Amino acid sequence: MKNNQYNKVLIIGKSEKFIKEIKKNYTFKKLDIIPWRQIHFYLGKKLIKYNLVFICGFDFSTYLKNRKTFERKNIFEIIYLLRKIANRQTMLIYINTQKTNNKNYTFSRYRYAKQKLAYLIFKKFKNCLIFNSDLIKVNEDVSINSNLFSKLIFYFFSKFNLIKTIDIKKLFSKIKNMLYLKDFPKQQNIKGLFITIPRTQLIDRFLRLILG
């Protein structure tokens, strides 16, 4: 049911499951989508200001890149873009990854980039909701951007409750309630340990599960 109305909405990232749910849950006059891997093309352009911005993405190709490229593509380019398209009234909603422990450090590139971006958004922008999401399920199926082998592993992890999951409809319901209650959790900074070392996505996931 659409009961959230905004004039101009932007989605940063091109996840079909998020695009579909945003269209279901929000009424808007204008909806734009900027794919995560194309953000750098927009940084030199003149852009409009938006009322609502959803940030939900990650450049998985950067696991094997050097640290400078990895951080630029997953952290700093997003911050530069938000400065161009947001004003004091803009509501930013960022889909962060789940917080599995209270450590202020991680061996995972993915966890590091997601939390570092969450911290910088919270620090630099007035109106922002950071949602720490568990592994997302769509129609009972685990939804991850990975190869078949990794998907099977996380399917079994979820079946045996080794990792937490959340249905995407419930995720948007929680976001609605948090906005209504103005429940905007503070975000902590995070240190990345050994993240200068490139690795595959599967290795990075296991580092996160085992070491944090």
Short mmCIF file of C-alpha atoms in Angstrom, two decimals:
data_model
loop_
_atom_site.label_atom_id
_atom_site.label_comp_id
_atom_site.label_asym_id
_atom_site.label_seq_id
_atom_site.Cartn_x
_atom_site.Cartn_y
_atom_site.Cartn_z
CA MET A 1 0.00 0.00 0.00
CA LYS A 2 1.43 3.32 -1.08
CA ASN A 3 1.19 5.89 1.67
CA ASN A 4 4.58 7.60 1.41
CA GLN A 5 4.57 10.43 -1.10
CA TYR A 6 7.63 12.25 -2.40
CA ASN A 7 8.17 14.52 -5.36
CA LYS A 8 11.57 13.37 -6.62
CA VAL A 9 13.05 9.99 -5.71
CA LEU A 10 16.48 8.63 -6.56
CA ILE A 11 17.74 5.06 -6.23
CA ILE A 12 21.52 4.61 -6.15
CA GLY A 13 22.06 1.01 -7.22
CA LYS A 14 20.10 -1.15 -9.64
CA SER A 15 18.93 -4.06 -7.49
CA GLU A 16 15.66 -5.24 -9.03
CA LYS A 17 14.24 -6.35 -5.69
CA PHE A 18 14.72 -2.88 -4.18
CA ILE A 19 13.46 -1.04 -7.24
CA LYS A 20 10.33 -3.19 -7.24
CA GLU A 21 9.59 -2.64 -3.55
CA ILE A 22 10.29 1.10 -3.69
CA LYS A 23 7.79 1.42 -6.55
CA LYS A 24 5.26 -0.53 -4.47
CA ASN A 25 5.73 1.46 -1.27
CA TYR A 26 6.22 5.04 -2.44
CA THR A 27 4.29 7.50 -4.57
CA PHE A 28 6.42 9.91 -6.59
CA LYS A 29 6.31 12.25 -9.55
CA LYS A 30 9.84 11.48 -10.68
CA LEU A 31 11.98 8.38 -10.14
CA ASP A 32 15.60 8.19 -11.28
CA ILE A 33 18.06 5.32 -10.99
CA ILE A 34 21.85 5.62 -10.96
CA PRO A 35 23.61 2.23 -11.21
CA TRP A 36 26.37 1.81 -8.64
CA ARG A 37 29.09 1.20 -11.23
CA GLN A 38 28.11 4.32 -13.20
CA ILE A 39 28.25 6.83 -10.33
CA HIS A 40 31.50 8.36 -11.60
CA PHE A 41 29.75 9.38 -14.85
CA TYR A 42 27.34 11.58 -12.86
CA LEU A 43 29.87 13.35 -10.66
CA GLY A 44 30.75 15.87 -13.38
CA LYS A 45 27.14 16.51 -14.38
CA LYS A 46 24.66 19.07 -13.13
CA LEU A 47 22.08 17.17 -11.10
CA ILE A 48 18.78 18.06 -9.46
CA LYS A 49 18.05 17.83 -5.74
CA TYR A 50 15.91 14.92 -4.58
CA ASN A 51 13.42 14.57 -1.72
CA LEU A 52 14.18 10.90 -1.07
CA VAL A 53 17.31 8.91 -1.89
CA PHE A 54 17.71 5.15 -1.45
CA ILE A 55 21.30 3.89 -1.35
CA CYS A 56 21.47 0.13 -1.85
CA GLY A 57 24.45 -1.26 -3.66
CA PHE A 58 28.05 -2.38 -3.81
CA ASP A 59 30.58 -2.86 -6.61
CA PHE A 60 31.43 -6.55 -6.31
CA SER A 61 34.04 -6.29 -9.07
CA THR A 62 36.31 -4.33 -6.69
CA TYR A 63 37.13 -7.31 -4.45
CA LEU A 64 40.16 -7.91 -6.67
CA LYS A 65 41.11 -4.24 -7.05
CA ASN A 66 43.63 -2.29 -4.97
CA ARG A 67 42.46 -0.59 -1.78
CA LYS A 68 42.35 2.91 -3.28
CA THR A 69 40.02 1.83 -6.09
CA PHE A 70 37.94 -0.32 -3.75
CA GLU A 71 37.32 2.56 -1.32
CA ARG A 72 36.71 5.10 -4.08
CA LYS A 73 34.07 2.99 -5.81
CA ASN A 74 32.23 1.85 -2.67
CA ILE A 75 32.62 4.81 -0.30
CA PHE A 76 33.91 8.14 -1.56
CA GLU A 77 32.16 8.38 -4.94
CA ILE A 78 28.85 7.81 -3.17
CA ILE A 79 29.55 10.59 -0.67
CA TYR A 80 30.50 12.98 -3.50
CA LEU A 81 27.28 12.12 -5.34
CA LEU A 82 25.11 12.64 -2.25
CA ARG A 83 26.59 16.12 -1.79
CA LYS A 84 25.40 16.97 -5.30
CA ILE A 85 21.85 15.65 -5.05
CA ALA A 86 20.90 16.22 -1.40
CA ASN A 87 19.91 19.31 0.56
CA ARG A 88 18.87 19.80 4.20
CA GLN A 89 15.38 18.43 3.52
CA THR A 90 16.48 15.33 1.62
CA MET A 91 15.84 12.01 3.39
CA LEU A 92 18.61 9.48 2.80
CA ILE A 93 17.91 5.79 3.39
CA TYR A 94 20.95 3.54 3.26
CA ILE A 95 20.70 -0.26 3.30
CA ASN A 96 23.71 -1.34 5.33
CA THR A 97 24.79 -4.90 6.03
CA GLN A 98 23.90 -6.71 9.24
CA LYS A 99 25.88 -6.06 12.40
CA THR A 100 26.97 -9.50 13.63
CA ASN A 101 29.10 -8.31 16.57
CA ASN A 102 30.18 -5.19 18.48
CA LYS A 103 33.72 -5.11 17.12
CA ASN A 104 34.95 -1.81 15.71
CA TYR A 105 37.14 -3.63 13.20
CA THR A 106 36.72 -6.21 10.46
CA PHE A 107 38.79 -8.39 8.14
CA SER A 108 36.07 -8.19 5.48
CA ARG A 109 36.28 -5.68 2.66
CA TYR A 110 32.51 -5.78 2.24
CA ARG A 111 31.75 -5.16 5.91
CA TYR A 112 34.37 -2.41 6.07
CA ALA A 113 33.07 -0.51 3.03
CA LYS A 114 29.41 -0.82 4.02
CA GLN A 115 29.96 0.39 7.60
CA LYS A 116 32.44 3.12 6.65
CA LEU A 117 29.89 4.52 4.19
CA ALA A 118 27.16 4.28 6.85
CA TYR A 119 29.34 6.21 9.30
CA LEU A 120 30.18 8.96 6.79
CA ILE A 121 26.54 9.37 5.71
CA PHE A 122 25.46 9.66 9.34
CA LYS A 123 28.25 12.13 10.08
CA LYS A 124 27.82 14.40 7.05
CA PHE A 125 24.05 14.49 6.41
CA LYS A 126 21.25 15.71 8.66
CA ASN A 127 18.38 13.43 7.61
CA CYS A 128 19.50 9.86 7.20
CA LEU A 129 18.24 6.43 8.17
CA ILE A 130 20.78 3.61 8.20
CA PHE A 131 19.10 0.21 8.13
CA ASN A 132 21.31 -2.72 9.13
CA SER A 133 19.79 -5.49 7.09
CA ASP A 134 20.13 -9.22 7.60
CA LEU A 135 20.51 -11.43 4.54
CA ILE A 136 17.51 -10.55 2.39
CA LYS A 137 14.98 -13.12 1.20
CA VAL A 138 12.54 -12.64 -1.66
CA ASN A 139 9.66 -15.13 -1.72
CA GLU A 140 11.59 -17.37 0.70
CA ASP A 141 14.65 -17.44 -1.56
CA VAL A 142 17.97 -16.01 -0.34
CA SER A 143 18.91 -13.04 -2.51
CA ILE A 144 22.65 -12.46 -2.83
CA ASN A 145 24.85 -11.22 -5.65
CA SER A 146 27.17 -14.18 -6.05
CA ASN A 147 27.89 -17.36 -7.99
CA LEU A 148 25.84 -20.55 -7.68
CA PHE A 149 28.26 -22.19 -5.22
CA SER A 150 28.08 -19.23 -2.81
CA LYS A 151 24.30 -19.06 -3.13
CA LEU A 152 24.03 -22.74 -2.19
CA ILE A 153 26.26 -22.24 0.85
CA PHE A 154 24.21 -19.32 2.14
CA TYR A 155 20.99 -21.16 1.36
CA PHE A 156 22.06 -23.94 3.74
CA PHE A 157 23.35 -21.42 6.30
CA SER A 158 19.92 -19.79 6.35
CA LYS A 159 18.09 -23.14 6.53
CA PHE A 160 20.05 -24.15 9.64
CA ASN A 161 19.74 -20.65 11.16
CA LEU A 162 23.49 -20.06 11.04
CA ILE A 163 22.81 -16.61 9.61
CA LYS A 164 19.85 -14.28 10.08
CA THR A 165 17.52 -13.43 7.21
CA ILE A 166 14.76 -10.91 6.62
CA ASP A 167 12.01 -10.87 4.02
CA ILE A 168 12.19 -7.79 1.82
CA LYS A 169 8.57 -6.85 2.56
CA LYS A 170 9.32 -6.91 6.28
CA LEU A 171 12.42 -4.81 5.65
CA PHE A 172 10.36 -2.04 4.05
CA SER A 173 7.79 -2.28 6.83
CA LYS A 174 10.53 -1.73 9.41
CA ILE A 175 11.90 1.23 7.47
CA LYS A 176 8.43 2.79 7.44
CA ASN A 177 8.13 2.39 11.22
CA MET A 178 11.60 3.79 11.86
CA LEU A 179 10.83 6.86 9.75
CA TYR A 180 7.54 7.37 11.57
CA LEU A 181 9.22 7.09 14.98
CA LYS A 182 12.27 9.06 13.82
CA ASP A 183 14.38 6.14 15.01
CA PHE A 184 17.72 6.93 13.39
CA PRO A 185 20.45 4.75 14.95
CA LYS A 186 23.88 6.30 15.45
CA GLN A 187 26.70 4.83 13.44
CA GLN A 188 30.18 3.92 14.62
CA ASN A 189 33.36 4.18 12.61
CA ILE A 190 35.15 0.96 11.67
CA LYS A 191 38.73 -0.14 11.02
CA GLY A 192 39.67 -2.46 8.20
CA LEU A 193 42.36 -5.04 8.95
CA PHE A 194 44.33 -6.47 6.02
CA ILE A 195 41.82 -5.02 3.56
CA THR A 196 44.69 -3.90 1.33
CA ILE A 197 44.88 -7.54 0.23
CA PRO A 198 42.60 -8.32 -2.73
CA ARG A 199 40.50 -11.48 -2.42
CA THR A 200 37.53 -13.22 -3.98
CA GLN A 201 34.01 -12.53 -2.76
CA LEU A 202 33.72 -16.03 -1.27
CA ILE A 203 36.95 -15.67 0.73
CA ASP A 204 35.81 -12.27 1.97
CA ARG A 205 32.50 -13.72 3.15
CA PHE A 206 34.26 -16.47 5.08
CA LEU A 207 36.67 -13.97 6.65
CA ARG A 208 33.67 -12.04 7.88
CA LEU A 209 31.90 -15.11 9.24
CA ILE A 210 34.98 -16.48 11.01
CA LEU A 211 36.95 -13.38 12.07
CA GLY A 212 34.41 -10.59 11.95
#
